[in-house]
Coordinates of C-alpha atoms (C1' of nucleotides) in Angstrom, one line a residue:
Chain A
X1 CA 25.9 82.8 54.3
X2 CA 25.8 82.0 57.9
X3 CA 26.9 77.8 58.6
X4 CA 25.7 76.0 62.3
X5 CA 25.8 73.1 62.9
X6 CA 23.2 72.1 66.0
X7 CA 21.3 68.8 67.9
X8 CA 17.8 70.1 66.2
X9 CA 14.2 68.4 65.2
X10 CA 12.3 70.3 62.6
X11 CA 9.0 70.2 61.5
X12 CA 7.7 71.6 57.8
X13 CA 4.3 72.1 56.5
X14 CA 3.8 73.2 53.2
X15 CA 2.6 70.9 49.9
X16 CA 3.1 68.1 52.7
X17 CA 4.3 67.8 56.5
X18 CA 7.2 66.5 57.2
X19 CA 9.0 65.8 60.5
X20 CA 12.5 65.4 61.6
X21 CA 13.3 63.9 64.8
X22 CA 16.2 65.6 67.0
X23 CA 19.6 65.2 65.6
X24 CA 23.0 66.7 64.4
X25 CA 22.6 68.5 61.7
X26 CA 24.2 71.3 59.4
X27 CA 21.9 74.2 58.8
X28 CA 22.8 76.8 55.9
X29 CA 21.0 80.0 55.5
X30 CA 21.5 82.2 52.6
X31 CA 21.8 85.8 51.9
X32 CA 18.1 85.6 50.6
X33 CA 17.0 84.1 53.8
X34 CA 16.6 80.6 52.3
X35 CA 17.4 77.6 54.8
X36 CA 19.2 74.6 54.0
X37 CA 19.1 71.3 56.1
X38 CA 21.4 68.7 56.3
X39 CA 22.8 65.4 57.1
X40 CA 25.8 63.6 57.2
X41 CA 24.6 61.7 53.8
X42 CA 22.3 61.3 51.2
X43 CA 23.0 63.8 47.8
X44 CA 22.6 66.7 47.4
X45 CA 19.3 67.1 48.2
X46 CA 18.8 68.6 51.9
X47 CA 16.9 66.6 54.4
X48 CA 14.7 69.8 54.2
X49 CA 14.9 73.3 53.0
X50 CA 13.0 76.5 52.6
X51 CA 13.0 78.5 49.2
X52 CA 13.3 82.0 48.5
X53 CA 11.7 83.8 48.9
X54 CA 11.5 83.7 52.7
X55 CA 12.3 85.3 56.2
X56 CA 13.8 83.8 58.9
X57 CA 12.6 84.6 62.6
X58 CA 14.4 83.7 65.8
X59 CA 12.6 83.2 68.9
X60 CA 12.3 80.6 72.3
X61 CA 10.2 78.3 73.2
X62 CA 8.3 78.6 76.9
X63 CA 10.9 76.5 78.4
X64 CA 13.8 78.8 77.0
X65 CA 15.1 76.6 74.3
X66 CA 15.9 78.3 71.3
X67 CA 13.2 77.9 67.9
X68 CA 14.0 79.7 64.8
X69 CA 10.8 79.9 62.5
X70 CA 11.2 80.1 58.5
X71 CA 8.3 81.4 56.8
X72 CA 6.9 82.3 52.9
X73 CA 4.9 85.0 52.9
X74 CA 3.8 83.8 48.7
X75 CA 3.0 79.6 49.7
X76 CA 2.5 80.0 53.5
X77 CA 4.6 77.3 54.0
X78 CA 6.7 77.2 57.4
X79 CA 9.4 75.5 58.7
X80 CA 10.1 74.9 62.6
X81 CA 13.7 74.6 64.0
X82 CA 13.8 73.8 67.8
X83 CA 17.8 73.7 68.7
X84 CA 18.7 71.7 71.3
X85 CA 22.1 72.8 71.0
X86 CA 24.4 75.1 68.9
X87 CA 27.7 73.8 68.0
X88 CA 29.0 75.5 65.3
X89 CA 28.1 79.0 64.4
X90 CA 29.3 81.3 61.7
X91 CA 29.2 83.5 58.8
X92 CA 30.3 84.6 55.6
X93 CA 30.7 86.8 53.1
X94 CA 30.6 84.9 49.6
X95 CA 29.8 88.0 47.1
X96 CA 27.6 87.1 43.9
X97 CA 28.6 84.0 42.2
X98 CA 29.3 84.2 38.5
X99 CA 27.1 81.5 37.9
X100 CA 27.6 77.8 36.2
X101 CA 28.7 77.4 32.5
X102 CA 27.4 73.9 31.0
X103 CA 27.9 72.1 28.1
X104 CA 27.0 68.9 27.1
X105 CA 23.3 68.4 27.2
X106 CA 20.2 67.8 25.1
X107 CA 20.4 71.0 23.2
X108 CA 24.4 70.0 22.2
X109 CA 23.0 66.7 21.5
X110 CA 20.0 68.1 18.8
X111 CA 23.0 70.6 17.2
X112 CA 25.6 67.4 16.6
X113 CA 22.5 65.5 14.9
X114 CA 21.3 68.5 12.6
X115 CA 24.9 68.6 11.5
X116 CA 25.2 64.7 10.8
X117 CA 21.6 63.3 10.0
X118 CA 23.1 60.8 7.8
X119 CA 24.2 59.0 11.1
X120 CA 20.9 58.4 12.0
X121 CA 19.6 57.1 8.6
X122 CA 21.1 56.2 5.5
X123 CA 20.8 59.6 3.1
X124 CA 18.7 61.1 5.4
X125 CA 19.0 65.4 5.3
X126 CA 18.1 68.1 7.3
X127 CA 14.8 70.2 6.4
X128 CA 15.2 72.2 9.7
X129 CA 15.4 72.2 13.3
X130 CA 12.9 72.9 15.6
X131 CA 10.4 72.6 13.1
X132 CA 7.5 74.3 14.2
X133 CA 3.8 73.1 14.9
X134 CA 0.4 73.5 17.1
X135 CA 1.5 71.5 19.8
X136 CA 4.8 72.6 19.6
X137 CA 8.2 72.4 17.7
X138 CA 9.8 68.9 16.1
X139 CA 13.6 68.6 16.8
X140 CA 14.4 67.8 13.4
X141 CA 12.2 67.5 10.3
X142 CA 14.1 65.7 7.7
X143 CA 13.9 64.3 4.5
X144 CA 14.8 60.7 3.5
X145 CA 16.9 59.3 0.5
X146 CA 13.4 58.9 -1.4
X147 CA 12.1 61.8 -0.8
X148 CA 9.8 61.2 2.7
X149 CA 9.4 63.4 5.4
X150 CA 10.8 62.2 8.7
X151 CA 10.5 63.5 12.4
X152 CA 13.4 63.3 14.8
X153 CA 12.6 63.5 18.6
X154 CA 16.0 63.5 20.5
X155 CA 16.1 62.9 24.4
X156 CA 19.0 62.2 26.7
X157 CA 17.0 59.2 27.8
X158 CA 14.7 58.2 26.0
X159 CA 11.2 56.7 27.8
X160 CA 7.8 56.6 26.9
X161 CA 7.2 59.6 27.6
X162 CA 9.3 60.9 24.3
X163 CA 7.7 58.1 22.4
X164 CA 4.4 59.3 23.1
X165 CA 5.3 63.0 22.3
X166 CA 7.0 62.1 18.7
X167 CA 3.5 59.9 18.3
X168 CA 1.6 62.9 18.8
X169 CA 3.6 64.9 16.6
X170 CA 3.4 62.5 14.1
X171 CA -0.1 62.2 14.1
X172 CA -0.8 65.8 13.3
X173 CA 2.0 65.9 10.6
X174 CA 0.4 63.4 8.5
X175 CA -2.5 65.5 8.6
X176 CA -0.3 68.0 6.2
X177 CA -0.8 66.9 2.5
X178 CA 2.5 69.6 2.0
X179 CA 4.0 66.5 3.8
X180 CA 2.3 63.4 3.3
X181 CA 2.7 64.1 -0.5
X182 CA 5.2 61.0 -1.4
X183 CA 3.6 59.2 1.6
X184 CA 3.3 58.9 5.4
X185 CA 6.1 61.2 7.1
X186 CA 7.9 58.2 9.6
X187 CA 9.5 59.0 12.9
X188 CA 13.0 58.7 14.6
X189 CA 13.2 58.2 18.5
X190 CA 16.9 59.4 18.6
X191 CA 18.4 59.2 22.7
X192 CA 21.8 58.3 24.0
X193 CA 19.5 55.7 25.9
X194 CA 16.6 54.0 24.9
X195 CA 14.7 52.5 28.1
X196 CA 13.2 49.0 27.0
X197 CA 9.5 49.8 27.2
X198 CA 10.2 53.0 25.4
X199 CA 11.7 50.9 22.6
X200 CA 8.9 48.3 22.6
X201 CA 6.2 50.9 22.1
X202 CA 8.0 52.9 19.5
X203 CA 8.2 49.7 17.5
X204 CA 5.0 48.8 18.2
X205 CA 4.4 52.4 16.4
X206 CA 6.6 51.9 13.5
X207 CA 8.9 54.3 15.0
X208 CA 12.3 53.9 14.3
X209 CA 14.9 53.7 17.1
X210 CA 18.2 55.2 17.2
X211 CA 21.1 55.3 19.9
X212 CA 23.2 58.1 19.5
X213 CA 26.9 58.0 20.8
X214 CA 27.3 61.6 22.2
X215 CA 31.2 61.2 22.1
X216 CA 31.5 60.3 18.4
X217 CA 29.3 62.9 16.6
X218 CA 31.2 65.0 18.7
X219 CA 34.3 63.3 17.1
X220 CA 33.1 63.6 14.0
X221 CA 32.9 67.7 14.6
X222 CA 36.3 67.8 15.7
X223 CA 39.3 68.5 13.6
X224 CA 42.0 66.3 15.4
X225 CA 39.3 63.5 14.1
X226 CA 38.9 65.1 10.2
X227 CA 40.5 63.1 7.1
X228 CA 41.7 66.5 5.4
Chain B
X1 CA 30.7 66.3 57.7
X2 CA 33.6 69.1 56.4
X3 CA 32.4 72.8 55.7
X4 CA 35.5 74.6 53.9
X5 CA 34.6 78.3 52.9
X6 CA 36.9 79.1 50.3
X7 CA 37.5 81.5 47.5
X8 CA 37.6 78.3 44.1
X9 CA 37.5 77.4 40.7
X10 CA 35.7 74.6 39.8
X11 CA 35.4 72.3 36.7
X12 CA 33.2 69.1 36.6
X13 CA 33.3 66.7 34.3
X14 CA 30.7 63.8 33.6
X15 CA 27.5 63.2 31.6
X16 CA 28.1 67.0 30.8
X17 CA 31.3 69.3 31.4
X18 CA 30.7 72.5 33.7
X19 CA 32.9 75.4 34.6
X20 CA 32.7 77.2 37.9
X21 CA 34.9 80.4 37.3
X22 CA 37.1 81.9 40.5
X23 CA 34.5 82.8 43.6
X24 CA 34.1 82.7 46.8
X25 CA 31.7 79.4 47.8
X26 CA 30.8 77.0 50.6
X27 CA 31.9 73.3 50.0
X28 CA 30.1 70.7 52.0
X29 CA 32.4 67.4 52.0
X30 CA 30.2 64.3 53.7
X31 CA 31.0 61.7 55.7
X32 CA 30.7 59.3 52.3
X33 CA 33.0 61.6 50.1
X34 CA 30.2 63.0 48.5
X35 CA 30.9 66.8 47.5
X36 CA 28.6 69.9 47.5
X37 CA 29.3 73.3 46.0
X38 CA 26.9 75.9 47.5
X39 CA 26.6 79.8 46.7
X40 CA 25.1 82.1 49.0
X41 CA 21.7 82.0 46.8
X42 CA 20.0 80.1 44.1
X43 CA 17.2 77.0 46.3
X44 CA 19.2 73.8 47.4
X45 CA 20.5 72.4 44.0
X46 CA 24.3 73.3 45.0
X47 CA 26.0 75.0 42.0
X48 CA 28.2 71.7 41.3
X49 CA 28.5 68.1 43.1
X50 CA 29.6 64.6 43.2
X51 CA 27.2 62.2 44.3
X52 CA 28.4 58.8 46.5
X53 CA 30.3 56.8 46.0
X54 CA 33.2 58.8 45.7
X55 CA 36.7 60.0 46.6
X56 CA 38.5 63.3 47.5
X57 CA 42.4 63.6 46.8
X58 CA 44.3 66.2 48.3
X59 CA 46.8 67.2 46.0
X60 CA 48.5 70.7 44.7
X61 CA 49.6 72.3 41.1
X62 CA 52.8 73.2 39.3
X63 CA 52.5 76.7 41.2
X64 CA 51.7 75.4 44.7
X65 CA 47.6 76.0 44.8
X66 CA 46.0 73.6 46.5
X67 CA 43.7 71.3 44.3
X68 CA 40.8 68.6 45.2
X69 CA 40.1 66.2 43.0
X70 CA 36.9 63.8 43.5
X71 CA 36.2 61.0 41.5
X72 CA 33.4 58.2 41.1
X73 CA 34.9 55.6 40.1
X74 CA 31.7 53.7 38.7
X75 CA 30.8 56.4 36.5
X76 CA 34.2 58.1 35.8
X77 CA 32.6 61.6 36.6
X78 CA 35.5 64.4 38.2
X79 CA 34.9 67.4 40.2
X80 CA 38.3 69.5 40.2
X81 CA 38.2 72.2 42.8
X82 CA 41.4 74.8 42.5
X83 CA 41.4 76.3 45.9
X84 CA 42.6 79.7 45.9
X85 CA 42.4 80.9 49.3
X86 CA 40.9 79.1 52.5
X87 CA 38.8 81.2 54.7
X88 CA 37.0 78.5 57.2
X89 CA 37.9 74.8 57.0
X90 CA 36.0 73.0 60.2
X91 CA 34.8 69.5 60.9
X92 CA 32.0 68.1 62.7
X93 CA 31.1 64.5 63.4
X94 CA 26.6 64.5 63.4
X95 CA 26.1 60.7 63.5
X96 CA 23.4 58.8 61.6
X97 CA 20.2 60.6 60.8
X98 CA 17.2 59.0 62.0
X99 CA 15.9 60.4 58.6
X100 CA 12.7 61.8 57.4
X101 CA 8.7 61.1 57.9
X102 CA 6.4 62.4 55.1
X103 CA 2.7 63.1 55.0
X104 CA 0.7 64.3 52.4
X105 CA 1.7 62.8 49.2
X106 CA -0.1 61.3 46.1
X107 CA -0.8 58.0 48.5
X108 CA -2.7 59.5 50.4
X109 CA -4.8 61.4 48.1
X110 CA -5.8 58.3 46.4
X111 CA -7.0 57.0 50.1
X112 CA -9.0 59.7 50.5
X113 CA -10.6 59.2 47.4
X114 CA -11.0 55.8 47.7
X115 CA -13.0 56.6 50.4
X116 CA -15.1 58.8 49.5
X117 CA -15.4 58.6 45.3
X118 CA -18.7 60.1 45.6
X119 CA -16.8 63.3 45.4
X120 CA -15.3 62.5 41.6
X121 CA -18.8 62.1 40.0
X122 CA -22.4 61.7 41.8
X123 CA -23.0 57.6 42.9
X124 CA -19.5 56.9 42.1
X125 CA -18.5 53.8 44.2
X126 CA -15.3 51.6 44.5
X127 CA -14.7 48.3 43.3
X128 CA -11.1 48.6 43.9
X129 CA -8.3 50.3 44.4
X130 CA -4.6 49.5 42.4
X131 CA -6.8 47.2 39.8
X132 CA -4.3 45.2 38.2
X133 CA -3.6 45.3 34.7
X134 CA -0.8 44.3 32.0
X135 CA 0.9 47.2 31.7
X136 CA 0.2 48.6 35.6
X137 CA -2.3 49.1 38.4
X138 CA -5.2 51.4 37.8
X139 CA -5.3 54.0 40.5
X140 CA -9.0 53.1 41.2
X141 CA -11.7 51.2 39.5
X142 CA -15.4 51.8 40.0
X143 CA -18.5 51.8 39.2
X144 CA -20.9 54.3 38.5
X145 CA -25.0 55.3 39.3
X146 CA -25.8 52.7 35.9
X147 CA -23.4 50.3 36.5
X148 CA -20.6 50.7 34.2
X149 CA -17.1 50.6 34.9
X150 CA -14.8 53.8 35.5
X151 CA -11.3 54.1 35.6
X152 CA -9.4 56.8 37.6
X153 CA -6.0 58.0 37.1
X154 CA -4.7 60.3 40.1
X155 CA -2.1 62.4 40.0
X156 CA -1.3 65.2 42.4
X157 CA -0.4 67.6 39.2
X158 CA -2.3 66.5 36.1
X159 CA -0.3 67.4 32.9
X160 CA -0.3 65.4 29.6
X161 CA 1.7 62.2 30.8
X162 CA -1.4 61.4 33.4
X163 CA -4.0 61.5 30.4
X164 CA -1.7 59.6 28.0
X165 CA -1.2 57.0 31.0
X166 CA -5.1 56.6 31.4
X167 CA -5.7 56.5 27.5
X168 CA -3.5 53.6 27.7
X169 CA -5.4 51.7 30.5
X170 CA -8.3 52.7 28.8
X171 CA -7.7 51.0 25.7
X172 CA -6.4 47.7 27.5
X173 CA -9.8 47.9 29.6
X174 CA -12.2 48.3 26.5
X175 CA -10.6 45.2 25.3
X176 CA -12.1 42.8 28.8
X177 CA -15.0 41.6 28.0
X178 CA -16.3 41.2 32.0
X179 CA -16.0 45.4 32.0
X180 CA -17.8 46.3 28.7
X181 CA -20.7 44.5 29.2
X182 CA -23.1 46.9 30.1
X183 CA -20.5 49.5 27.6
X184 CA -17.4 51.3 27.2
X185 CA -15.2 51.6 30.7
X186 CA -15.1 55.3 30.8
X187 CA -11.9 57.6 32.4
X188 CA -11.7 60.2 34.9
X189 CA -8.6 62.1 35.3
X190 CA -8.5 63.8 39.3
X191 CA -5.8 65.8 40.1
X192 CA -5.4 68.2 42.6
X193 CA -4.6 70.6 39.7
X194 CA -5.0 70.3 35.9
X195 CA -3.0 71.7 33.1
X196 CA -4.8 73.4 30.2
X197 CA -3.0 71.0 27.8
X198 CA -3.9 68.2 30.0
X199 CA -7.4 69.2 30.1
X200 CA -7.6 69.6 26.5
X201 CA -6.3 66.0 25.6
X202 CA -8.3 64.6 28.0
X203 CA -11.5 66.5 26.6
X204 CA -10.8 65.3 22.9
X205 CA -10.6 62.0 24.4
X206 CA -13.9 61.3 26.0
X207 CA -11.6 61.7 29.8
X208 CA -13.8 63.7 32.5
X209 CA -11.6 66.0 34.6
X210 CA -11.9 66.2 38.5
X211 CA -10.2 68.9 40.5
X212 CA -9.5 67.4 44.1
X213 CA -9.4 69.7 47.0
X214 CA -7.2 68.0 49.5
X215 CA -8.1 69.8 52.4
X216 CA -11.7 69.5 51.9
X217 CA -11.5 65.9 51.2
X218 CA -9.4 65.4 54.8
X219 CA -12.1 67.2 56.3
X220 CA -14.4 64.5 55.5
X221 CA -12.5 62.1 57.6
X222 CA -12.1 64.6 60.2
X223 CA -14.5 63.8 62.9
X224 CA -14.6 67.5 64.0
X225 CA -16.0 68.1 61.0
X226 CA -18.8 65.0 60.9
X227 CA -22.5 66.1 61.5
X228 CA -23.4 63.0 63.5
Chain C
dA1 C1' 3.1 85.7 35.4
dA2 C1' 2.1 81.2 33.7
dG3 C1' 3.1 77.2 31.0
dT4 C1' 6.2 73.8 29.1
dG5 C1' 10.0 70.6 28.8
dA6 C1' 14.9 69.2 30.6
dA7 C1' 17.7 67.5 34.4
dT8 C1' 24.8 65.5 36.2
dG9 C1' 17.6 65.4 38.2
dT10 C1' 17.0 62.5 43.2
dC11 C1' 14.4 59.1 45.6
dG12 C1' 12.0 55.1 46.7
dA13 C1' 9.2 50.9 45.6
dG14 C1' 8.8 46.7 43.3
dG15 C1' 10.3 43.0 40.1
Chain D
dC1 C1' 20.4 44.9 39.9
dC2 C1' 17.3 47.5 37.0
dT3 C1' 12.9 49.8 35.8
dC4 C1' 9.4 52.9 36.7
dG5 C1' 6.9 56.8 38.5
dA6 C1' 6.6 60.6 42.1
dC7 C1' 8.7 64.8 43.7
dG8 C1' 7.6 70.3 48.7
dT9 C1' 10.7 68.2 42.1
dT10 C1' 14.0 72.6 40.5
dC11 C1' 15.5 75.1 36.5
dA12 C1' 15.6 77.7 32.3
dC13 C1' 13.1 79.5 28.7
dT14 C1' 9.0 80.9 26.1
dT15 C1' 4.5 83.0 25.7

DNA sequence: AAGTGAATGTCGAGG
DNA sequence: CCTCGACGTTCACTT
C-alpha cells in the first residue's frame, strides 16, 4: 500500500471520460496495482479510481513533470496522473486482511420472517423458503388460516421494483392449479420500508403490504425477550 | 485529511453490525469527520466507514489501548476502531476540490439518438424528446415510416427494470386517444447492451430491442467522419 | 465466465 | 426535505 498525497489533475477514459482539474489530492495504490483518488470530502467513493486488475506506469511528461499512467489490459480503460507536486510519499506493508464479518441484512431479515409468519398475517404458516420457480425463487411461500397460498417478497426497501418482481411471480403461480386449488395464491410485499409509490402500486395489485420491524422479530428470537 | 496506518480491530454498528478482526489497515479520517477503513486490496468500497456528518472521539480502554469512536448522530450508526499499534499517523491540509466533469453518460446517449433515430428502426423520426406523462417523461417519442407513434425507453444497460418501465408508459399511452389514432403506440427498448431476461420480456411483450453502439453513433456527429 | 439480485449502496436532479 | 433513477455502480453468489 503505497499513500502520496500531490497537487495533481487527472484524466480517465473508460465507460466515460472524466476530468479532474489540478488539485491536492490523496492517491492510494494497492498491492494489486489498483489506484484510489481522493479528496478532502465526499464518501467513500473516490473522486476516481482504477480497478484491479491493472498496472501502474511511471513516466514524464516533455517538459519533465512527472505522469504516472494506470492502465487495464481486460477494459482498456486508462487513467492519467500528471503531478505537479509530491507531498507526501510512503508505503506500507498491510499483509492480507481477514476480511469483513456482516450481519444484519436481507438474508437475516427473510430467516426472522420464516420463523415468525404469523407476524405478517394473522395464522399465516410457512410452506418453505425460497420456494423455487422459472423465473426464479419466492422468499416465502406460505399458507393462510383458510387454507390459500400466499407469496412473500421481502426487501430492505421496498420500491417498485420489488413490487413488480412479486407481480411477476404471482402471475406465474396462479398458473399452478397444485396452488390455485382453494383459490388465487395473494401476495405480501414485506420490507422494513415501503417507499410510497411502491405501496400505491402494490395496492393497486391487491398486494398486501407489510412493514417489518427488524429489531423486534429479532426480539422475539431472543431469550432475554422469551415468557418461559 | 488524516492517513493513520495502523494495525486495528474494528466493529461497526448501524443498519447492519460488522466485525473487522485485528489487521493491519489504512484509515482515511476527512476534513468532515467522515471515516474510511481501506485494505491493501479489494476496488474502492473501503472495508468499513462512516459517512458525514459525523464525529471522532479519542478515547482509550480499561487496559490503556487507544480507541476511536465515530458517531452520526442523525442516524445513530458507530464505527469503534481499537487501535493496537500506530505505524504512520500524518496530516495534510488539500483545500476544496474543484470536483469532477463527466462525459459520456446515459444523457448523452439519448442526444445522440435523438438525433439520429433513424438508427433504432428505418424512417424513425422525433417528435420529442422527455414526452411528458403521469407517471414520468418518455425518453423519446416518435413517429414511424406509417405514422404511428413509438415510444423509446433508453437505458445504457437494459435489464428487466427498463422493459417493465416501458410496459408501463406503454399502457398509459395506449390509453390517449391523439396517439392511437392511426393504432397501438408501439415500444422500443435501446440500450447499449441487453440482458437475455430483458430481451425475453420485452419479446413476449410486443417491445422491439435495439442495441446502440455509442461510438458509432458519435461518429455520426463527428465531422471527420461526414461525407460531405 | 456470465448472469442475477442486494447494497451501511452513493450521487445528483427535481418536486 | 424527500423521492426517484443512474451509476465507470460494486459485490457476492449461482449457473
Amino acid at each position: 500500500m503505497r499513500l502520496v498525497v500531490a497537487r495533481c489533475q487527472i484524466d480517465y477514459a473508460g465507460r466515460l471520460t472524466a476530468h479532474l482539474p489540478m488539485a491536492t489530492r490523496v492517491l492510494m495504490i494497492k498491492a494489486d496495482g489498483s489506484v484510489l483518488v481522493h479528496s478532502d470530502g465526499g464518501s467513500y467513493k473516490p473522486l476516481n479510481w482504477m480497478s484491479p486488475p491493472c498496472t501502474l506506469r511511471e513516466g514524464a511528461t516533455e517538459d519533465g513533470q512527472v505522469e504516472w499512467t494506470v492502465t487495464n489490459p481486460k477494459t482498456d480503460d486508462t487513467l492519467r496522473i500528471l503531478l505537479a507536486e509530491v507531498i507526501s510519499d510512503s508505503s506500507h506493508d498491510l499483509g492480507i486482511d481477514p476480511g469483513l464479518q456482516k450481519d444484519g441484512v436481507e438474508k437475516h431479515l427473510q430467516e426472522l420472517l420464516a420463523d415468525h409468519p404469523g407476524t405478517l398475517a394473522e395464522g399465516l404458516t410457512l410452506v418453505r423458503r425460497e420456494y423455487p420457480t422459472a423465473i426464479g425463487p419466492v422468499d416465502l411461500m406460505c399458507r393462510d388460516a383458510v387454507g390459500l397460498s400466499v407469496a412473500v417478497e421481502i426487501k430492505r426497501r421496498g420500491d417498485i421494483d420489488g413490487v413488480e418482481q412479486l407481480t411477476r411471480y404471482l402471475e406465474l403461480l396462479n398458473r399452478d392449479p397444485l396452488l390455485t386449488g382453494n383459490g388465487a395464491v395473494r401476495g405480501i410485499f414485506a420490507a422494513q420500508e415501503i417507499k410510497p409509490q411502491a405501496r400505491v402500486l402494490a395496492t393497486d395489485r391487491g398486494i398486501a403490504c407489510a412493514v417489518v420491524d427488524y429489531d423486534a422479530l429479532r426480539g422475539l428470537d431472543d431469550p432475554s425477550h422469551r415468557l418461559f
